[in-house]
Short mmCIF file of C-alpha atoms in Angstrom, two decimals:
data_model
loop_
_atom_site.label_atom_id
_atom_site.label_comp_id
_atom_site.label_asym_id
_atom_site.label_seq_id
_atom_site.Cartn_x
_atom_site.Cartn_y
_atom_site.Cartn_z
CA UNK A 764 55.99 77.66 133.16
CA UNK A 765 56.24 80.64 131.18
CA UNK A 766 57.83 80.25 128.15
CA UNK A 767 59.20 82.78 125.56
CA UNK A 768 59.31 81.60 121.74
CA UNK A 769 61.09 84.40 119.51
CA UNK A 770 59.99 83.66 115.87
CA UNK A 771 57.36 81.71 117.00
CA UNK A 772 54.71 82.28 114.41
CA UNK A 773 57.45 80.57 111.97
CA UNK A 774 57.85 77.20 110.83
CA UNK A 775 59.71 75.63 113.38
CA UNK A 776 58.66 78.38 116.25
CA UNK A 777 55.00 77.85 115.62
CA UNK A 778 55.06 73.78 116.10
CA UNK A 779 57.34 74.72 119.52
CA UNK A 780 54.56 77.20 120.70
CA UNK A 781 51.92 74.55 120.06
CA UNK A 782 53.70 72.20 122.23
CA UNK A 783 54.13 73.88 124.68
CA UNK A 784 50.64 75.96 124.86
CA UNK A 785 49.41 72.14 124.49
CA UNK A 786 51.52 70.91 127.57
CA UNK A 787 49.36 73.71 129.90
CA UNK A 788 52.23 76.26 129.66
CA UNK A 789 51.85 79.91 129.30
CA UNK A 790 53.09 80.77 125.69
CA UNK A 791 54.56 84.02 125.11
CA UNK A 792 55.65 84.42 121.21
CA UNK A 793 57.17 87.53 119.98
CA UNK A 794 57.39 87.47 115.84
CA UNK A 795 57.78 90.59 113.38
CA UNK A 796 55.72 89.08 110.55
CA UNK A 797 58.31 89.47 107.85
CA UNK A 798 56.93 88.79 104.85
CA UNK A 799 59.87 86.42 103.68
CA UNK A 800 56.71 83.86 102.34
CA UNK A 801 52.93 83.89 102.99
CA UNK A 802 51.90 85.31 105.76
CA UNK A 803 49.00 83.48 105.62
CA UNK A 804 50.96 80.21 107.21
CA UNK A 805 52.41 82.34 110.00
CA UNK A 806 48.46 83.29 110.89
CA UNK A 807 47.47 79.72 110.20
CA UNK A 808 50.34 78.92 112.83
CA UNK A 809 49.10 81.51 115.74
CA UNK A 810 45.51 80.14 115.27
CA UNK A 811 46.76 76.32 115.81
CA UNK A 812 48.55 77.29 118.77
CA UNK A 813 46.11 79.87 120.53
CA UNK A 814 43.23 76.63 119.62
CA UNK A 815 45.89 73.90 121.60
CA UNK A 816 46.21 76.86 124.63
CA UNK A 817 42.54 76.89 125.03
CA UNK A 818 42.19 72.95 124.99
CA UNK A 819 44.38 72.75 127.26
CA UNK A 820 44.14 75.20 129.87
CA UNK A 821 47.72 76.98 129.46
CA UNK A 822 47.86 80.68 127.77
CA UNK A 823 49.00 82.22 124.50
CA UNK A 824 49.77 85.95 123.87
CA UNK A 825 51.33 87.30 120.51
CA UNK A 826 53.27 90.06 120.45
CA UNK A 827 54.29 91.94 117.17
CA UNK A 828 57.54 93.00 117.67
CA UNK A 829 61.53 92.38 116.49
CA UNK A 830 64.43 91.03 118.17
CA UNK A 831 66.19 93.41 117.10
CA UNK A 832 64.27 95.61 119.57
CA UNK A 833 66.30 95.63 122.44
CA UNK A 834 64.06 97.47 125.03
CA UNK A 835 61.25 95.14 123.94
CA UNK A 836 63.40 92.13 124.16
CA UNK A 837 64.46 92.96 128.00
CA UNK A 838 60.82 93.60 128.74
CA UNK A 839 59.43 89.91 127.13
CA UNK A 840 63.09 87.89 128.38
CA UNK A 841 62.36 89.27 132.25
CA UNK A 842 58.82 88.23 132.12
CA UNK A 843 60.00 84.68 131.45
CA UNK A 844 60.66 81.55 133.23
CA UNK A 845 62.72 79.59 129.91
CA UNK A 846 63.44 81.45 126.21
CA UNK A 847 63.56 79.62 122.82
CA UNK A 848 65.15 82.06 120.23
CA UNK A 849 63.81 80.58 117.26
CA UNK A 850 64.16 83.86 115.31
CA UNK A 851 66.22 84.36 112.12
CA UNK A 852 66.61 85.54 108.90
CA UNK A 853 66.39 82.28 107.00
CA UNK A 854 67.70 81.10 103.49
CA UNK A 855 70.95 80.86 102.36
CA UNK A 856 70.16 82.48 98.87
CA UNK A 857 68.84 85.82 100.90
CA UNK A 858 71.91 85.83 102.82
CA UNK A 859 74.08 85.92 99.95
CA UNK A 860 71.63 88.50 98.44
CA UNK A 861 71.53 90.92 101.72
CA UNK A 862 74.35 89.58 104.43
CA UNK A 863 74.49 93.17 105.80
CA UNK A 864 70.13 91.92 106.95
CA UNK A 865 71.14 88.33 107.92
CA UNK A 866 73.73 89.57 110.24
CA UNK A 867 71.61 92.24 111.27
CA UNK A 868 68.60 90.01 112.31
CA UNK A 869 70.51 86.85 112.93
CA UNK A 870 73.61 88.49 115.00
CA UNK A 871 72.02 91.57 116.72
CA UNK A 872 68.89 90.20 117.54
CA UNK A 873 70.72 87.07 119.30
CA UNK A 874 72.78 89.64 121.11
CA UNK A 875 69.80 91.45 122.78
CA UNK A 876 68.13 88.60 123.31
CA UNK A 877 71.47 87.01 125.87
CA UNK A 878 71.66 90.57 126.70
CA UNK A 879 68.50 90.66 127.74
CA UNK A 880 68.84 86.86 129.62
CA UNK A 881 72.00 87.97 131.36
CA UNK A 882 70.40 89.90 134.02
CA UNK A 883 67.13 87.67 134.05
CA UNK A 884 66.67 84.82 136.17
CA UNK A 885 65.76 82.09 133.60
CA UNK A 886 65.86 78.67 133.36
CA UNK A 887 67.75 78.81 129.93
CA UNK A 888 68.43 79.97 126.88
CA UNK A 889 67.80 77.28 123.66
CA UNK A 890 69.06 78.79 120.57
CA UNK A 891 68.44 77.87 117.32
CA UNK A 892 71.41 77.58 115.22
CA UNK A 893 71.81 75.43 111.89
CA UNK A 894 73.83 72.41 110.24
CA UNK A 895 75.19 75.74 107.80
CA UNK A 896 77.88 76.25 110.45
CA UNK A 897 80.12 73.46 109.18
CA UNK A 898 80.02 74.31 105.33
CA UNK A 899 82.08 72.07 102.99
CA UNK A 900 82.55 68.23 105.40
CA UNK A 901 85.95 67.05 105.90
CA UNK A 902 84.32 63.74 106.80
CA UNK A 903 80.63 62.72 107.23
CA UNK A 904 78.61 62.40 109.24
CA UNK A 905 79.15 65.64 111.69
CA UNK A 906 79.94 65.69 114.83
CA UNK A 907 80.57 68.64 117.08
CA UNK A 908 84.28 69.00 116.79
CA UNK A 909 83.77 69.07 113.16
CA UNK A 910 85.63 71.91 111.81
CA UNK A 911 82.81 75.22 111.21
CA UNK A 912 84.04 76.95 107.85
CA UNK A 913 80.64 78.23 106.46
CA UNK A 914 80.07 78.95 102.62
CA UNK A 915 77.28 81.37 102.69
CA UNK A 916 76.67 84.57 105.01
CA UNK A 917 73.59 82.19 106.42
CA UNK A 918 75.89 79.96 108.33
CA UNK A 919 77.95 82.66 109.04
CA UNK A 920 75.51 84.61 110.55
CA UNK A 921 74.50 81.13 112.69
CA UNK A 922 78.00 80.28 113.48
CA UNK A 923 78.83 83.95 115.34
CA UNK A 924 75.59 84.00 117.14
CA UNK A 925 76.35 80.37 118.45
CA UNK A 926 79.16 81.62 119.66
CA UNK A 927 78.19 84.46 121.33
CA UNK A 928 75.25 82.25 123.43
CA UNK A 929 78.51 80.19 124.39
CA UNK A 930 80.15 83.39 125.14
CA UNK A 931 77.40 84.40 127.61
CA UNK A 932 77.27 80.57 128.70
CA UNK A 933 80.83 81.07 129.86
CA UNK A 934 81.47 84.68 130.82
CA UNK A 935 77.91 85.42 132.56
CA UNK A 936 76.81 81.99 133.72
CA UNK A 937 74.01 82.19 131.62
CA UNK A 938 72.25 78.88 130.82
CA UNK A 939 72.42 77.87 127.60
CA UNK A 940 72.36 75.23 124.63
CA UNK A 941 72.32 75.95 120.95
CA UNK A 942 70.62 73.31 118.65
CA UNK A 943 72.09 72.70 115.25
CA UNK A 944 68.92 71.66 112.91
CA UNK A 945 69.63 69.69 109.70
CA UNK A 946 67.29 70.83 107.28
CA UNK A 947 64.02 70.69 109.18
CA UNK A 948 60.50 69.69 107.39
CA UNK A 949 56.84 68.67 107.68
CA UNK A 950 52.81 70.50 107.60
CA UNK A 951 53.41 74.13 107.85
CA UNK A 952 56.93 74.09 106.52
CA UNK A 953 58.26 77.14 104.79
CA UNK A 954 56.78 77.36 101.13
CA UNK A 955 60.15 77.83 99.49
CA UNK A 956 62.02 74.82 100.46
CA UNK A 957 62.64 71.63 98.40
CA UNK A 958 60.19 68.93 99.95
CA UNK A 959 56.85 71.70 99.55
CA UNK A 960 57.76 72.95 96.46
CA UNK A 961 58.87 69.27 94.75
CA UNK A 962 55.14 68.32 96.18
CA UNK A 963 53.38 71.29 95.04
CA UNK A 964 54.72 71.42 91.32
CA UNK A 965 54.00 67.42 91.51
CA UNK A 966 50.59 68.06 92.44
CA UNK A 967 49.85 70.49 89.75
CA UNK A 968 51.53 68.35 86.76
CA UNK A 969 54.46 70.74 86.73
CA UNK A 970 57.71 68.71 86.73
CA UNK A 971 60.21 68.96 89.66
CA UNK A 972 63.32 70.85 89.05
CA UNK A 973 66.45 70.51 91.21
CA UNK A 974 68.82 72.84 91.02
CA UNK A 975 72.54 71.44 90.35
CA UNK A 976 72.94 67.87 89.30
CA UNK A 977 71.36 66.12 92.51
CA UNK A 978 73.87 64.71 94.06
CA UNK A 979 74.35 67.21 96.78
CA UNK A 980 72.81 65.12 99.97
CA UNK A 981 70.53 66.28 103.10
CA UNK A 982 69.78 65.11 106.45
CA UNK A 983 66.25 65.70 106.70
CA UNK A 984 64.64 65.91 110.07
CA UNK A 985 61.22 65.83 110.34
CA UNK A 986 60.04 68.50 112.73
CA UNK A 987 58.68 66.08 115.40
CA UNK A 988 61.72 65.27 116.11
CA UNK A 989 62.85 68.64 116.62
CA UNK A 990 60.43 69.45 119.09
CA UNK A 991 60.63 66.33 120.81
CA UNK A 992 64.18 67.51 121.32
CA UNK A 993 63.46 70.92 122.54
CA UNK A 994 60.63 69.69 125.04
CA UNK A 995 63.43 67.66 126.81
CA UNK A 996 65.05 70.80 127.60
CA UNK A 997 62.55 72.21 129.77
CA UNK A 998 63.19 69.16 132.57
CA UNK A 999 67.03 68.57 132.42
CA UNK A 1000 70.14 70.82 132.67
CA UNK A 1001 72.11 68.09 131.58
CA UNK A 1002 72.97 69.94 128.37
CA UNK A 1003 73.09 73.26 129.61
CA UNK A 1004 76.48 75.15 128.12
CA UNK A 1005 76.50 72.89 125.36
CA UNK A 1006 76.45 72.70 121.63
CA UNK A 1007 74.30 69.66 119.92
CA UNK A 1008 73.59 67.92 117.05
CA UNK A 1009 69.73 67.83 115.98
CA UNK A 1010 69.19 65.69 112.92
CA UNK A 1011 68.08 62.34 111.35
CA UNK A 1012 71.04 60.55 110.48
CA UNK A 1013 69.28 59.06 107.58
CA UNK A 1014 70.61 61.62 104.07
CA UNK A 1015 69.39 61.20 100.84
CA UNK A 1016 70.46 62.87 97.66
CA UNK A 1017 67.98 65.85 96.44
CA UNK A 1018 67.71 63.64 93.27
CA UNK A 1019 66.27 60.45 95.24
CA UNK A 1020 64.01 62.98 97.15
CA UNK A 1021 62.69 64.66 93.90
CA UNK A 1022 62.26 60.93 92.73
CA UNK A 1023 60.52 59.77 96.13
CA UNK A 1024 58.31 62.87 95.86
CA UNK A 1025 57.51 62.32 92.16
CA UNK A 1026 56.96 58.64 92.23
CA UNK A 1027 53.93 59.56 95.52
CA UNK A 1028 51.75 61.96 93.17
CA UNK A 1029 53.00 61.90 89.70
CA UNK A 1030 54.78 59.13 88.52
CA UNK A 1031 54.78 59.73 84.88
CA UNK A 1032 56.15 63.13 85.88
CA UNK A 1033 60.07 64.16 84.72
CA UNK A 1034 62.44 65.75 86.66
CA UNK A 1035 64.16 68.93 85.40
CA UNK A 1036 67.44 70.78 86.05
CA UNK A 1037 68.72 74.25 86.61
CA UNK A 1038 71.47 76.16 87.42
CA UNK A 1039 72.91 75.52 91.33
CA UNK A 1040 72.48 78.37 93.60
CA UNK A 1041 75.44 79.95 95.37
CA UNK A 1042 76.40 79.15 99.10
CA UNK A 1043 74.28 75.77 98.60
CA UNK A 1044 76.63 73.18 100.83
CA UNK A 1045 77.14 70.05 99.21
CA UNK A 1046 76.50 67.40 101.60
CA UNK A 1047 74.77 66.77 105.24
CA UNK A 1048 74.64 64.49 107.57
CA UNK A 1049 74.32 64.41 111.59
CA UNK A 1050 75.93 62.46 114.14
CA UNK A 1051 73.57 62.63 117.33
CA UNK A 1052 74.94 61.04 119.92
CA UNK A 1053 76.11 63.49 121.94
CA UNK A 1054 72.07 64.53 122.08
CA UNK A 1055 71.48 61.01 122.42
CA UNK A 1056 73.85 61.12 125.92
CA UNK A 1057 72.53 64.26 127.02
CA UNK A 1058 68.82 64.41 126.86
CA UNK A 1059 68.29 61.26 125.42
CA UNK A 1060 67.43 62.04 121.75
CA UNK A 1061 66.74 59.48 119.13
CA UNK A 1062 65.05 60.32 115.68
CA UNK A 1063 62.21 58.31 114.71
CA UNK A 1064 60.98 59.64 111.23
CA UNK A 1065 63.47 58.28 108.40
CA UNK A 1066 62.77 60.67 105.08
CA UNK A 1067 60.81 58.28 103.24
CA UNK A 1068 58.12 58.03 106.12
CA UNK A 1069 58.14 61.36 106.93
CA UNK A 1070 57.72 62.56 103.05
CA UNK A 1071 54.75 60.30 102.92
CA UNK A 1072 53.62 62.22 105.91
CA UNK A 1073 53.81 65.70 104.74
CA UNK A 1074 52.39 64.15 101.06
CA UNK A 1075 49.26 63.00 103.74
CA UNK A 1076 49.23 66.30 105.29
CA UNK A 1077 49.23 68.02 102.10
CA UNK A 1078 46.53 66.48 100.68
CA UNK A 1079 44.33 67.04 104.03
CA UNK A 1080 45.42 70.35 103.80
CA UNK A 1081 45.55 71.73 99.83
CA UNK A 1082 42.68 73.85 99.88
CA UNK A 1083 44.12 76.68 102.56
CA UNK A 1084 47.86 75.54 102.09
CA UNK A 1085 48.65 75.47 98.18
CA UNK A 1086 47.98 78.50 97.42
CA UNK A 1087 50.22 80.39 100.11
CA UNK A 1088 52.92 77.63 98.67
CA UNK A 1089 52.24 78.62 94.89
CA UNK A 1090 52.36 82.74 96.14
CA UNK A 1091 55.89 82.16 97.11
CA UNK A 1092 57.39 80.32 94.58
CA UNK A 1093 59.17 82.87 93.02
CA UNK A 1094 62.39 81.88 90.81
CA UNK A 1095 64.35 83.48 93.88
CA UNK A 1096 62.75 80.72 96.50
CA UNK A 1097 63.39 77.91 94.17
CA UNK A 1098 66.57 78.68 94.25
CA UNK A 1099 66.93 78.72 97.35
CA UNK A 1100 64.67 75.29 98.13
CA UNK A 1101 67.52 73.12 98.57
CA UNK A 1102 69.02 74.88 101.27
CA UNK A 1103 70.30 74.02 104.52
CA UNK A 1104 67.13 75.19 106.83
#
C-alpha cells in the first residue's frame, strides 16, 4: 500500500511513517521542516524510518514541501492508496501568539489536502485533530457529544478543520475519520512539551517548573498507542465518517507528573512555579469507547509506565537527544509545555 504521511518527519508523523515503512508499505512523507524546535529530531526521525523501509523491504521517499501547497498536495494525494494528515501548526501558546499562521497552516492546508482527496480514489482520509476542541469540560471524562467550545486559536484551528473532513465525509463521499489525541508523548517527542522538558531540567540539576499551580490535569497517551490506533485504520472501514476519541483514560495532575518525573532522576530536586500561560485548558480526560467499538482500541501504557519509558529512552538516548531538547527551551516553549498536544 502506498501511504501518504503529511507532517511526517514530526513527532507523531515520524513514529506513523516508521510503522508503516516497517510493515513493507511504500512511505510517502511530505514535511516543510519548520523550524518550530530542532530540526535535528525531525532528521533523526527520517533516518529511523528510511533504516525500518530498508529492513523491511517497503519504500520511503521525503518530499520537502507544504500543505499549504495545493498543486503539490493534488500531485502527492493522487499518487496514494490511504493519506494520514498529520500536519499542523502545533502549540497552543503560538496560536495565541500568531492565529492568523495556525489557521493558515492548520485550516488551509487541511482544505487542500480533502480537496485534493475528493477527486482521488483513496482508501481514506485519517486526520489528526486534538483533545483542544472541547476547551473548558462540562463533565469529565470526554466523550464525543461533549460540547467543542475551544479556549485558544489551537483548538480552534483543530475544531474547523475537523469539521470540514466531516464536511467532505458527507457532501463528497469522501472517506474519512479524524482522531482526537490527548496530549501525546514518548522518544522523539517535541522538545518543548512538559514530560521532555521536566526530564531534561531534572537531568541537569535544574528544578522543574510548572506553570500555574498544578492542578490543571492531562490525559497522557503514550504514542504507541496512537499508532496502534492509526494502523487499525488501514484494514477496517468500520470507522470511516466518524469522529473518535484517542487517549489513555488514566489523567494525572501536571504537579504529580513533575513529582513522578523528579522523584526518577532527582529526588532531592524542588519543584518551582511560574506564571500560567494563556489558552492552557484546565483539565483532560478521554472516554474511548467509541474507538474501543469501532476498531477495537484499548490503551495499554498508564503515565507512570510510560514516563519510566521515555526516562529509559532518554537515558539511551542523551548524547544526540539533549541537546536538540536544551536548543529549544526557550521561555516561550516552557510556556507552552503543558499544553494540550
Amino acid at each position: 500500500m502506498r501511504i501518504l504521511v503529511t507532517g511526517g518527519a514530526g513527532f507523531i508523523g515520524g513514529h506513523l511513517a516508521e510503522a508503516f515503512a516497517r510493515e513493507g508499505h511504500d512511505v510517502v512523507v511530505v514535511d516543510n521542516f519548520t523550524p518550530y524546535y530542532d530540526l535535528g529530531i525531525k532528521h533523526h526521525n527520517v533516518d529511523v524510518a528510511r533504516q525500518a523501509a530498508s529492513e523491511s523491504g517497503g519504500s520511503y521517499e521525503l518530499v520537502v514541501g507544504d500543505v499549504r501547497n495545493a498543486e503539490l498536495m493534488e500531485k502527492l494525494v493522487r499518487d496514494s492508496d490511504i493519506v494520514y494528515h498529520q500536519a499542523a501548526q502545533a502549540g497552543v501558546r503560538s496560536s495565541v501568539d500568531e492565529p492568523l499562521r495556525v489557521n493558515e497552516i492548520n485550516v488551509r492546508g487541511t482544505l487542500n489536502v480533502l480537496e485534493a482527496a475528493r477527486d482521488a480514489d483513496l482508501e481514506r482520509v485519517v486526520f489528526a485533530s486534538s483533545s483542544s476542541v472541547y476547551g473548558t469540560p462540562e463533565y469529565l471524562p470526554y466523550d464525543e457529544s461533549h460540547p467543542t467550545y475551544p479556549v485558544s486559536p489551537y483548538g480552534a484551528s483543530k475544531l474547523a478543520a475537523e469539521s470540514y473532513v466531516s464536511t467532505y465525509n458527507e457532501v463528497y463521499d469522501l472517506p474519512t475519520v479524524s482522531l482526537r489525541y490527548f496530549t501525546v508523548y514518548g522518544p522523539r517527542m517535541r522538545p518543548n512539551m512538559a514530560i521532555s522538558n521536566f526530564v531534561s531540567r531534572c537531568a541537569n540539576g535544574e528544578p522543574p517548573v510548572i506553570y500555574g499551580d498544578g492542578r490543571q490535569t492531562r490525559d497522557f497517551t503514550y504514542v504507541d498507542d496512537i499508532i496502534t490506533a492509526n494502523l487499525r485504520l488501514l484494514d477496517t472501514d468500520a470507522a470511516d465518517g466518524e469522529v473518535m476519541n484517542i487517549g489513555s483514560t488514566d489523567n494525572i495532575s501536571v504537579l504529580d507528573l513533575a513529582e513522578a518525573v523528579r522523584d526518577r532522576v532527582a529526588p532531592s530536586m524542588q519543584i518551582e512555579y511560574d506564571e500560567r500561560a494563556p489558552g492552557d485548558a484546565e483539565h483532560t480526560h478521554a472516554a474511548v469507547s467509541k474507538a474501543a467499538d469501532l476498531i477495537d482500541y484499548e490503551p495499554r501504557t498508564s503515565i507512570r509506565e510510560g514516563v519510566s519509558a521515555f526516562v529509559d529512552w532518554y537515558d539511551a538516548n542523551r548524547d544526540w537527544y539533549e541537546p536538540l531538547v536544551r536548543s529549544s527551551m526557550g521561555a516561550a516553549d516552557a510556556a507552552s509545555a503543558q499544553s494540550n498536544d
